[in-house]
Structure formats: structure tokens, C-alpha cells
Coordinates of C-alpha atoms in Angstrom, one line a residue:
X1 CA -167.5 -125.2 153.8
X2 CA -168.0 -122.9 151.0
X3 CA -165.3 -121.2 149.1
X4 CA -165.1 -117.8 149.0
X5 CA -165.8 -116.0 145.6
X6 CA -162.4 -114.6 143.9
X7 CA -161.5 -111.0 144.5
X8 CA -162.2 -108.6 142.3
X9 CA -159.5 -107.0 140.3
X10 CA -158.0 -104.4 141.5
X11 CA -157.9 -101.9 138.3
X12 CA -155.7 -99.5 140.2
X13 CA -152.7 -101.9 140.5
X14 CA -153.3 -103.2 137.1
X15 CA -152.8 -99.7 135.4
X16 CA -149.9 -99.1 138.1
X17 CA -148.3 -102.0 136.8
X18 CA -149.1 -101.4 133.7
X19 CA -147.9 -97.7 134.0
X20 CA -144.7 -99.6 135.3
X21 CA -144.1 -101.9 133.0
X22 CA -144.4 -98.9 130.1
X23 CA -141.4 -97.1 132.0
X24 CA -139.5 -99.9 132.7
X25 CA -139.3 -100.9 128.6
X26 CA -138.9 -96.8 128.0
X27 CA -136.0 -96.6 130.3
X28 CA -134.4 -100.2 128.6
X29 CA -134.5 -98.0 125.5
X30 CA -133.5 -95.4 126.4
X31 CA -130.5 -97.1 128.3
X32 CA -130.0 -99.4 124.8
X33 CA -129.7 -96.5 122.6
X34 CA -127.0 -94.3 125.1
X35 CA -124.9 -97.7 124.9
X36 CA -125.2 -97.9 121.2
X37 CA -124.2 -93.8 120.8
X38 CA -121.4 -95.1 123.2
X39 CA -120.3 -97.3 121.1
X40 CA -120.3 -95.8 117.8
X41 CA -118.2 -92.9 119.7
X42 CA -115.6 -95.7 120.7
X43 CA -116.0 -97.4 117.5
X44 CA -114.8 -93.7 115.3
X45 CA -112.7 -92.5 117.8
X46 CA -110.0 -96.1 117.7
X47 CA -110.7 -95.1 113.7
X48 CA -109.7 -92.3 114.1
X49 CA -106.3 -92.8 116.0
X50 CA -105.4 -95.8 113.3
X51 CA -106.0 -93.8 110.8
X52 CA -103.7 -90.3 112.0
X53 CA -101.1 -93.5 113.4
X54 CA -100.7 -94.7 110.1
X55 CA -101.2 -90.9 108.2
X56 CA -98.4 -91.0 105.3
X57 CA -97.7 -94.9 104.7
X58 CA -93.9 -96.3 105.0
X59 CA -95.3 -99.4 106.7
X60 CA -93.9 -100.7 110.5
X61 CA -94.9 -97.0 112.3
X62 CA -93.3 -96.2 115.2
X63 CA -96.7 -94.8 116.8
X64 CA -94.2 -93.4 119.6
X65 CA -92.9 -90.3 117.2
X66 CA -95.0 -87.1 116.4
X67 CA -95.0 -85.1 113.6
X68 CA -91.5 -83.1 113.4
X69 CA -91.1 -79.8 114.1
X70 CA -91.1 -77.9 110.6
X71 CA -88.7 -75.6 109.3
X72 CA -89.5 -71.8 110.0
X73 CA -87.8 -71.0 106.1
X74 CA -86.6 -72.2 103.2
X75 CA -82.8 -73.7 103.5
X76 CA -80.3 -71.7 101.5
X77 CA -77.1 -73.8 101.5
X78 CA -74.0 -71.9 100.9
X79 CA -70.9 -72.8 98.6
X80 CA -68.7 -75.3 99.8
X81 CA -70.7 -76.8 102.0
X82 CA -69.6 -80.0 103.6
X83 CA -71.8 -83.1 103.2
X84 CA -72.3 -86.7 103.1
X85 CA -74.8 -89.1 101.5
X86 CA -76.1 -92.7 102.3
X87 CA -78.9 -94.2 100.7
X88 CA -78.6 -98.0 101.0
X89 CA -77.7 -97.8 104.5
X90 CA -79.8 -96.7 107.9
X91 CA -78.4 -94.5 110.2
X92 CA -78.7 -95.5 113.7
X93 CA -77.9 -92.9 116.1
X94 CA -78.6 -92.8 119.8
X95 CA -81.3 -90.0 120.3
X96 CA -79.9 -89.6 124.1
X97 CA -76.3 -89.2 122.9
X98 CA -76.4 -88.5 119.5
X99 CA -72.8 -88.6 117.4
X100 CA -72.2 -89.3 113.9
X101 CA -69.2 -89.7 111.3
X102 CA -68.3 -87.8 109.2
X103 CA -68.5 -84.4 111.4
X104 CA -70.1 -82.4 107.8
X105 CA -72.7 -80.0 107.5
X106 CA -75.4 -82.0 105.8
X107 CA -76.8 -85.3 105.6
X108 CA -78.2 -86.7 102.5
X109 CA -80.3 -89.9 103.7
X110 CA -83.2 -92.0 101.7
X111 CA -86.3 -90.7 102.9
X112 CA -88.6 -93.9 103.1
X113 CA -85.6 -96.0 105.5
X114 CA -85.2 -93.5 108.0
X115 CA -89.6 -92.4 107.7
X116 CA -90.0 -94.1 111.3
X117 CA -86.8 -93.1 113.2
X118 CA -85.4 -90.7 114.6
X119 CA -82.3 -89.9 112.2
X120 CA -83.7 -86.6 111.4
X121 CA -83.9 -85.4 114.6
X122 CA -80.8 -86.4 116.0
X123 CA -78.9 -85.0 113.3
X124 CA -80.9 -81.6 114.3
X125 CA -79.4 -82.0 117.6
X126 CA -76.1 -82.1 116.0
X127 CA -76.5 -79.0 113.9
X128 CA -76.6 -81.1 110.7
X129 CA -79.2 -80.1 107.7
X130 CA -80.9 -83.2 106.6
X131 CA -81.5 -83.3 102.9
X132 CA -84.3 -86.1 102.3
X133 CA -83.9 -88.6 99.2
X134 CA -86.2 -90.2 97.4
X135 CA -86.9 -91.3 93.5
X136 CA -89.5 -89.0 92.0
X137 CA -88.8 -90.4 88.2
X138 CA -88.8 -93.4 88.9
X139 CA -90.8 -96.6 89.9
X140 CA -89.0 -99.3 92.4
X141 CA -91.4 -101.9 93.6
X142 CA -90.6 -101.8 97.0
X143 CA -91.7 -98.5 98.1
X144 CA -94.6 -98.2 100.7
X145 CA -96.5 -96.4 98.2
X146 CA -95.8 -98.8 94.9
X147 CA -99.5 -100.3 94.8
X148 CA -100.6 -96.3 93.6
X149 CA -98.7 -96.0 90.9
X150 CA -100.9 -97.2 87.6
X151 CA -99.4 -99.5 85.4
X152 CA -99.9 -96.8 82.2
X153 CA -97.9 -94.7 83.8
X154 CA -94.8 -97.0 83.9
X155 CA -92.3 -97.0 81.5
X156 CA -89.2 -98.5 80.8
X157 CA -86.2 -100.4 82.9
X158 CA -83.5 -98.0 83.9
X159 CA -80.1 -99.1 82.6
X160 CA -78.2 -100.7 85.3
X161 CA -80.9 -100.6 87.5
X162 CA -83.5 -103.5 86.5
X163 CA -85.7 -103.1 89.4
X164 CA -86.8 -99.3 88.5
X165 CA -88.4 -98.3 86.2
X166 CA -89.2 -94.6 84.1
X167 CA -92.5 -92.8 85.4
X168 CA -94.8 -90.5 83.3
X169 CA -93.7 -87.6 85.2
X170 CA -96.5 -85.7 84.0
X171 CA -99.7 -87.8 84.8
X172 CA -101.6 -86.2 87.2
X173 CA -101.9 -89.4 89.2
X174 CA -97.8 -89.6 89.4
X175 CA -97.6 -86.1 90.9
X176 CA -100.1 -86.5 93.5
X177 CA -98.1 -89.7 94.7
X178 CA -95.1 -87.5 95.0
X179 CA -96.5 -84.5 96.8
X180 CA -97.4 -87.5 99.2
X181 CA -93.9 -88.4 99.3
X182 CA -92.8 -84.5 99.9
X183 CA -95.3 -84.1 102.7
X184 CA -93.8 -87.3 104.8
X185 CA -90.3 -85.6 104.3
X186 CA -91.7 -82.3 106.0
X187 CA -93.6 -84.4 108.8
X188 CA -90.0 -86.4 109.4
X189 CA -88.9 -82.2 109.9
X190 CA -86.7 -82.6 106.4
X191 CA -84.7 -79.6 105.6
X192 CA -84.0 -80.3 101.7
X193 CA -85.6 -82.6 99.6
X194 CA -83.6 -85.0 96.6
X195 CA -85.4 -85.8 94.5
X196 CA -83.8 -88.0 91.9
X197 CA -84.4 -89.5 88.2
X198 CA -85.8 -86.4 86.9
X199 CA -83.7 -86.5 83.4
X200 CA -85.8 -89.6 81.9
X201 CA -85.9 -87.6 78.8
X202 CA -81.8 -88.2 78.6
X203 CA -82.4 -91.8 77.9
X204 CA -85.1 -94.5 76.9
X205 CA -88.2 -94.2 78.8
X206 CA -91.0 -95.6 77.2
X207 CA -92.9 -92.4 77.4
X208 CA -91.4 -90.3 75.1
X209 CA -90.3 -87.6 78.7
X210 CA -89.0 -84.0 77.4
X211 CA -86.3 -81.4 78.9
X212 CA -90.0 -79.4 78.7
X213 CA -91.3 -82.2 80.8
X214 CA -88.9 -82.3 83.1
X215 CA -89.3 -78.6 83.6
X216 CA -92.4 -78.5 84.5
X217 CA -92.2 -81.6 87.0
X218 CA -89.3 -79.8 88.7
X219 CA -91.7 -76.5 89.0
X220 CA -94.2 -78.5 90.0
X221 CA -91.9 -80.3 93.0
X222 CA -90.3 -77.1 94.0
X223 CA -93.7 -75.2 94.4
X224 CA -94.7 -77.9 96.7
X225 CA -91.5 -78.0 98.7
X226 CA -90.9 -74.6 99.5
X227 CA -95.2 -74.4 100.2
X228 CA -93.6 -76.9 103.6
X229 CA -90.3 -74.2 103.5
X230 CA -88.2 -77.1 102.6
X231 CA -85.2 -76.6 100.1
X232 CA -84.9 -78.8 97.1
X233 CA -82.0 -79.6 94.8
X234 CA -81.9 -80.7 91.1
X235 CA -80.4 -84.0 90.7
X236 CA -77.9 -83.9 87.2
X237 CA -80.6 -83.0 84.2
X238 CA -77.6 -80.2 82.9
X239 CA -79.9 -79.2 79.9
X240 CA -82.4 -77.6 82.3
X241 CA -79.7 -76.0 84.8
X242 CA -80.5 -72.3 83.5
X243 CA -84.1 -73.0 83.5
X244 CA -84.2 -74.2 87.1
X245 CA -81.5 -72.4 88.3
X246 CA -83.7 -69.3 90.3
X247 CA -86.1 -72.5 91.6
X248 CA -83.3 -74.2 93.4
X249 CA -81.5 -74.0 96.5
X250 CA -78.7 -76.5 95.6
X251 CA -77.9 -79.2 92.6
X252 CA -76.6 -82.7 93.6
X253 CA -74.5 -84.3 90.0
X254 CA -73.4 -87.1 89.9
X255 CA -69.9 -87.8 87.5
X256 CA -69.2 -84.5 85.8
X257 CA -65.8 -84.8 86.5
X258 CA -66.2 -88.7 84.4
X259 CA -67.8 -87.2 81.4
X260 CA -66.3 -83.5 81.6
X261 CA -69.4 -81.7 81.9
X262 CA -69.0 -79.9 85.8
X263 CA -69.2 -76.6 83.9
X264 CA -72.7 -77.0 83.1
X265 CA -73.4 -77.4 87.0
X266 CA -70.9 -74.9 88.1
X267 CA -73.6 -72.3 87.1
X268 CA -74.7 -72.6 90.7
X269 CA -71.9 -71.9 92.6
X270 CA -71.4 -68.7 90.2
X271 CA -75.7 -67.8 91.8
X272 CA -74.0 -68.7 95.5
X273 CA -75.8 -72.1 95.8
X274 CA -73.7 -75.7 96.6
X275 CA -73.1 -78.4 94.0
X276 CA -73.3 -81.5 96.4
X277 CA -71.2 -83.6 94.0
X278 CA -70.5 -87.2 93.4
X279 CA -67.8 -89.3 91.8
X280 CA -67.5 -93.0 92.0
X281 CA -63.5 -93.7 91.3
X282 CA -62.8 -97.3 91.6
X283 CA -61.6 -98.2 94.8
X284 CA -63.7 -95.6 96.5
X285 CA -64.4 -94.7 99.4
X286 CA -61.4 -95.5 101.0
X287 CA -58.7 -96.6 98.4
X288 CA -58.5 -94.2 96.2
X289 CA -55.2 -92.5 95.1
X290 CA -54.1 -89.2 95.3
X291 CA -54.1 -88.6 91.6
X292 CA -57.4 -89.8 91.5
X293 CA -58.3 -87.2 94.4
X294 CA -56.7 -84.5 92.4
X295 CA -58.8 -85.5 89.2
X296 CA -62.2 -85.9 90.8
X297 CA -61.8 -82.9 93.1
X298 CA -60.4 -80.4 91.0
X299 CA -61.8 -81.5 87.8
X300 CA -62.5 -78.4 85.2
X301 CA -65.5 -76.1 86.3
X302 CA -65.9 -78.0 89.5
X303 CA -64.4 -75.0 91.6
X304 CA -66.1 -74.7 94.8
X305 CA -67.7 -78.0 94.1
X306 CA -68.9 -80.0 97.4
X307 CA -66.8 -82.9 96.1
X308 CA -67.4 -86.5 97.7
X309 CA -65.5 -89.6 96.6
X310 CA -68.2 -93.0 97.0
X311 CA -69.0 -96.7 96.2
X312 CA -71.5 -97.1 94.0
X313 CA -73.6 -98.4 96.6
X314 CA -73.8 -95.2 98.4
X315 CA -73.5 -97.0 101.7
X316 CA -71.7 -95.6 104.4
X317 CA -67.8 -93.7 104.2
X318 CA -67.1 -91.1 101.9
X319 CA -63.2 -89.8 100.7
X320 CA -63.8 -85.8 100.0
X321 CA -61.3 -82.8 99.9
X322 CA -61.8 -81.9 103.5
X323 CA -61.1 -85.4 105.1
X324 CA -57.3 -85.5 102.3

């Protein structure tokens, strides 16, 4: 029996298939390339989130809290104004039912230990002003920030304090690290800013500091906190009081009653702005004597004088005129 010759190709179904084939690599293309936009989008977008969740360093985020609400106008404290300040201690309030001791008009709390809580807002809820501290003359290794800081910009140990040390306060480099600082305080909602160890030229610093520089640092601070409408106080410095005077909503001293020197400070009050003040009697806060009360908080020129009695730690309790 013969066999039957082979069909003929059919050249229709060939190009059909063909044609096929074509559209089905086209549309795997296609279909690749929508998956990879896909996933660049996905890729950016989880970029983006870290990034805004970690916006402002301190380190441990809580990505639960948003931004603060931010103050409407610059805080004018008045004279006499109560307060209390704790800066080696966290406060821990209960955002459902907040409460805090001492019952006093303003809080004074380190900025960096209280960045991811809710301190500042609790104390809101109390009615409390929240001034925000944090060192802006000074170096201390174990900041969120430290790695920025260059090494030429570092000067010497403080005295009694071995782990800080004096900053340049007018590289360029040293203020853009602290308008950093400033802009966490006025996402955390800060009313006031502290910001302290701005009278390096009063001692050695290794980088030859002036009263001139410390004038121009505290411009350059107080432009940039009342640009967030947050107050900000001058820490001690008395030779530039007069200068910065008109800049400053408050002063915070620290032992002018020690050295005799709370008339420099009490120019303030005389302009109808607070003098948070500071004295660190032995036995403070909550041994002190009556004659040591009556020396630290009626010392000459400290009239009107927010006066608190403290440890040198700064922790928690505080002896003042309105808790005698």
C-alpha cells in the first residue's frame, strides 16, 4: 500500500501562528514592564514613608505620633511666672488622664528625651507652656545628631562636665545642626526653646568664642525660633543681656544669687519678661533651710525673680517661693 505524500503547509496557519506568537511575546512585555513600573512605585513609596517616619533623627521613633500642632504666636511669658525644670529625668504622664507635680505654669524639659512622647502634649492639655532644652554650645556625644558635628569644630572640655565639649558656634556647619535641633522642638509643638552653653567665650574653649560671637549666634537662634513662633530664652551670658534683651522672650540664670550678679539679669523683669531662675543650695530640693530660702529667693536684684531651689542633677522636685 502506498503512502500518501505529506500535506502541504498550510501558509495561512503558519502566519496565524506566527501573528500569534508576535502578540503573545508583545503582551509578556507589555505585562513585564507594568509589573516593573509597579514595583518601582512600591519600591519609592515604603522610601518614602521611612524616610518622613524617621524625618528629624532622636533614634527609637514612635511612628504612632504626628507632627504637633504648632503654636499660632510667639510666647510672651509674664513676670513671675511659675515654673519647673527637669533635664535628667523623663516625664511620664498618662496622655488619657494627664496630671503632673508641681501644679506651675511652665515646664522646662530636655528636648531630645521627651522627642518621641507625648510630654509635650499632655502638658498642653494641662495648660502648661513647655519650654524645650537642649545644648546649642556644646557637643555631648550622645545626642541623636553627634555623628554631624566635624571634629574642627569641637573645642575644649567643659569644666565639671568631661563629657561636653565647647562648639564653634559660628561655623556654618554647627548652626545648620542646630536649626535641625529647633525644627524638632516645633514639630514636638514646643512653646519656648532653651537653648544652653551659649557663654563659651566666659571660659576656655579652644576656639577663641567672643561676647560678639555669642551675639550673633543668639540672633541667629532667635531668628529661626520665632520663624516656627516659638519663644526663646537666653541662658546666663550677663555681658550680652542689653544686647539681647529686645530678641528675647525670657532669660533662664543659673546662680546669681551665688556670685551676686541677679542685677545684671534683673534687666528683664524691669522690660516685663520672666527670669526663670536657678540656685543649687546644698541640700536642695527638699532640705533646704529657711535662711537659705530667704537668701536664694530674695537675693539683691532678684525681685520678681521666677526663683527655683534644685539638685544639681536637675532631676525631678524643686523648693521655690510659691511651694514655702
Amino acid at each position: 500500500m502506498s503512502s500518501l505524500p505529506p500535506n502541504p503547509p498550510e501558509k495561512g496557519r503558519l502566519r496565524r501562528n506566527s501573528r500569534e506568537s508576535r502578540l503573545s511575546r508583545r503582551q509578556k512585555l507589555v505585562l513585564a514592564a507594568v509589573a516593573a513600573v509597579l514595583i518601582i512605585v512600591l519600591i519609592v513609596g515604603l522610601g518614602l514613608g521611612l524616610g518622613l517616619r524617621n524625618r528629624g533623627g532622636g533614634g527609637g521613633d514612635d511612628d504612632s505620633l504626628p507632627p504637633a500642632p504648632q503654636p499660632t504666636a510667639i510666647w510672651q511669658p509674664k513676670v513671675n511666672t511659675s515654673w519647673q525644670i527637669i533635664l535628667n529625668a523623663k516625664l511620664d504622664i498618662d496622655p488619657n488622664n494627664p496630671a503632673v507635680e508641681p501644679d506651675v505654669d511652665v515646664y522646662d524639659i530636655d528636648m531630645f528625651m521627651h522627642q518621641n512622647s507625648r510630654a509635650v502634649s499632655s502638658l498642653h492639655k494641662l495648660n502648661k507652656k513647655v519650654i524645650c532644652y537642649f545644648s546649642a554650645g556644646s557637643y555631648e556625644k550622645n545626642r541623636p545628631d553627634s555623628s554631624k558635628f566635624p571634629e574642627e569644630d569641637i573645642g575644649l572640655v567643659l569644666d565639671g562636665w568631661p563629657d561636653e565639649r565647647w562648639l564653634n558656634i559660628s561655623s556654618p556647619a554647627i548652626r545648620e545642626i542646630m536649626v535641625g535641633r529647633i525644627e524638632i522642638a516645633s514639630r514636638m509643638g514646643c512653646d519656648a526653646v532653651d537653648p544652653d552653653n551659649v557663654d563659651g567665650y566666659q571660659n576656655e574653649n579652644g576656639m577663641d568664642l567672643t561676647p560678639e560671637d555669642s551675639v550673633s549666634f543668639m540672633t541667629f537662634l532667635a531668628d529661626e525660633a520665632h520663624k516656627r513662633n516659638m519663644a526663646i530664652g537666653l541662658k546666663n551670658a550677663g555681658d550680652i543681656v542689653k544686647t539681647m534683651l529686645p530678641r528675647m522672650q525670657f532669660a533662664v540664670n543659673e546662680e546669681c544669687a551665688e556670685f551676686n550678679d541677679c542685677r545684671t539679669f534683673s534687666q528683664f523683669v524691669d522690660a516685663g519678661k520672666p527670669v526663670f531662675h536657678i540656685e543649687y543650695p546644698e541640700g536642695a530640693p527638699f532640705n533646704t533651710n529657711a535662711e537659705q530660702k530667704q537668701a536664694y529667693c530674695n537675693a539683691p536684684g532678684a525681685n520678681g525673680f521666677s526663683t527655683i531651689l534644685k539638685g544639681m542633677n536637675l532631676n525631678f522636685g524643686a523648693e521655690s517661693k510659691e511651694l514655702q
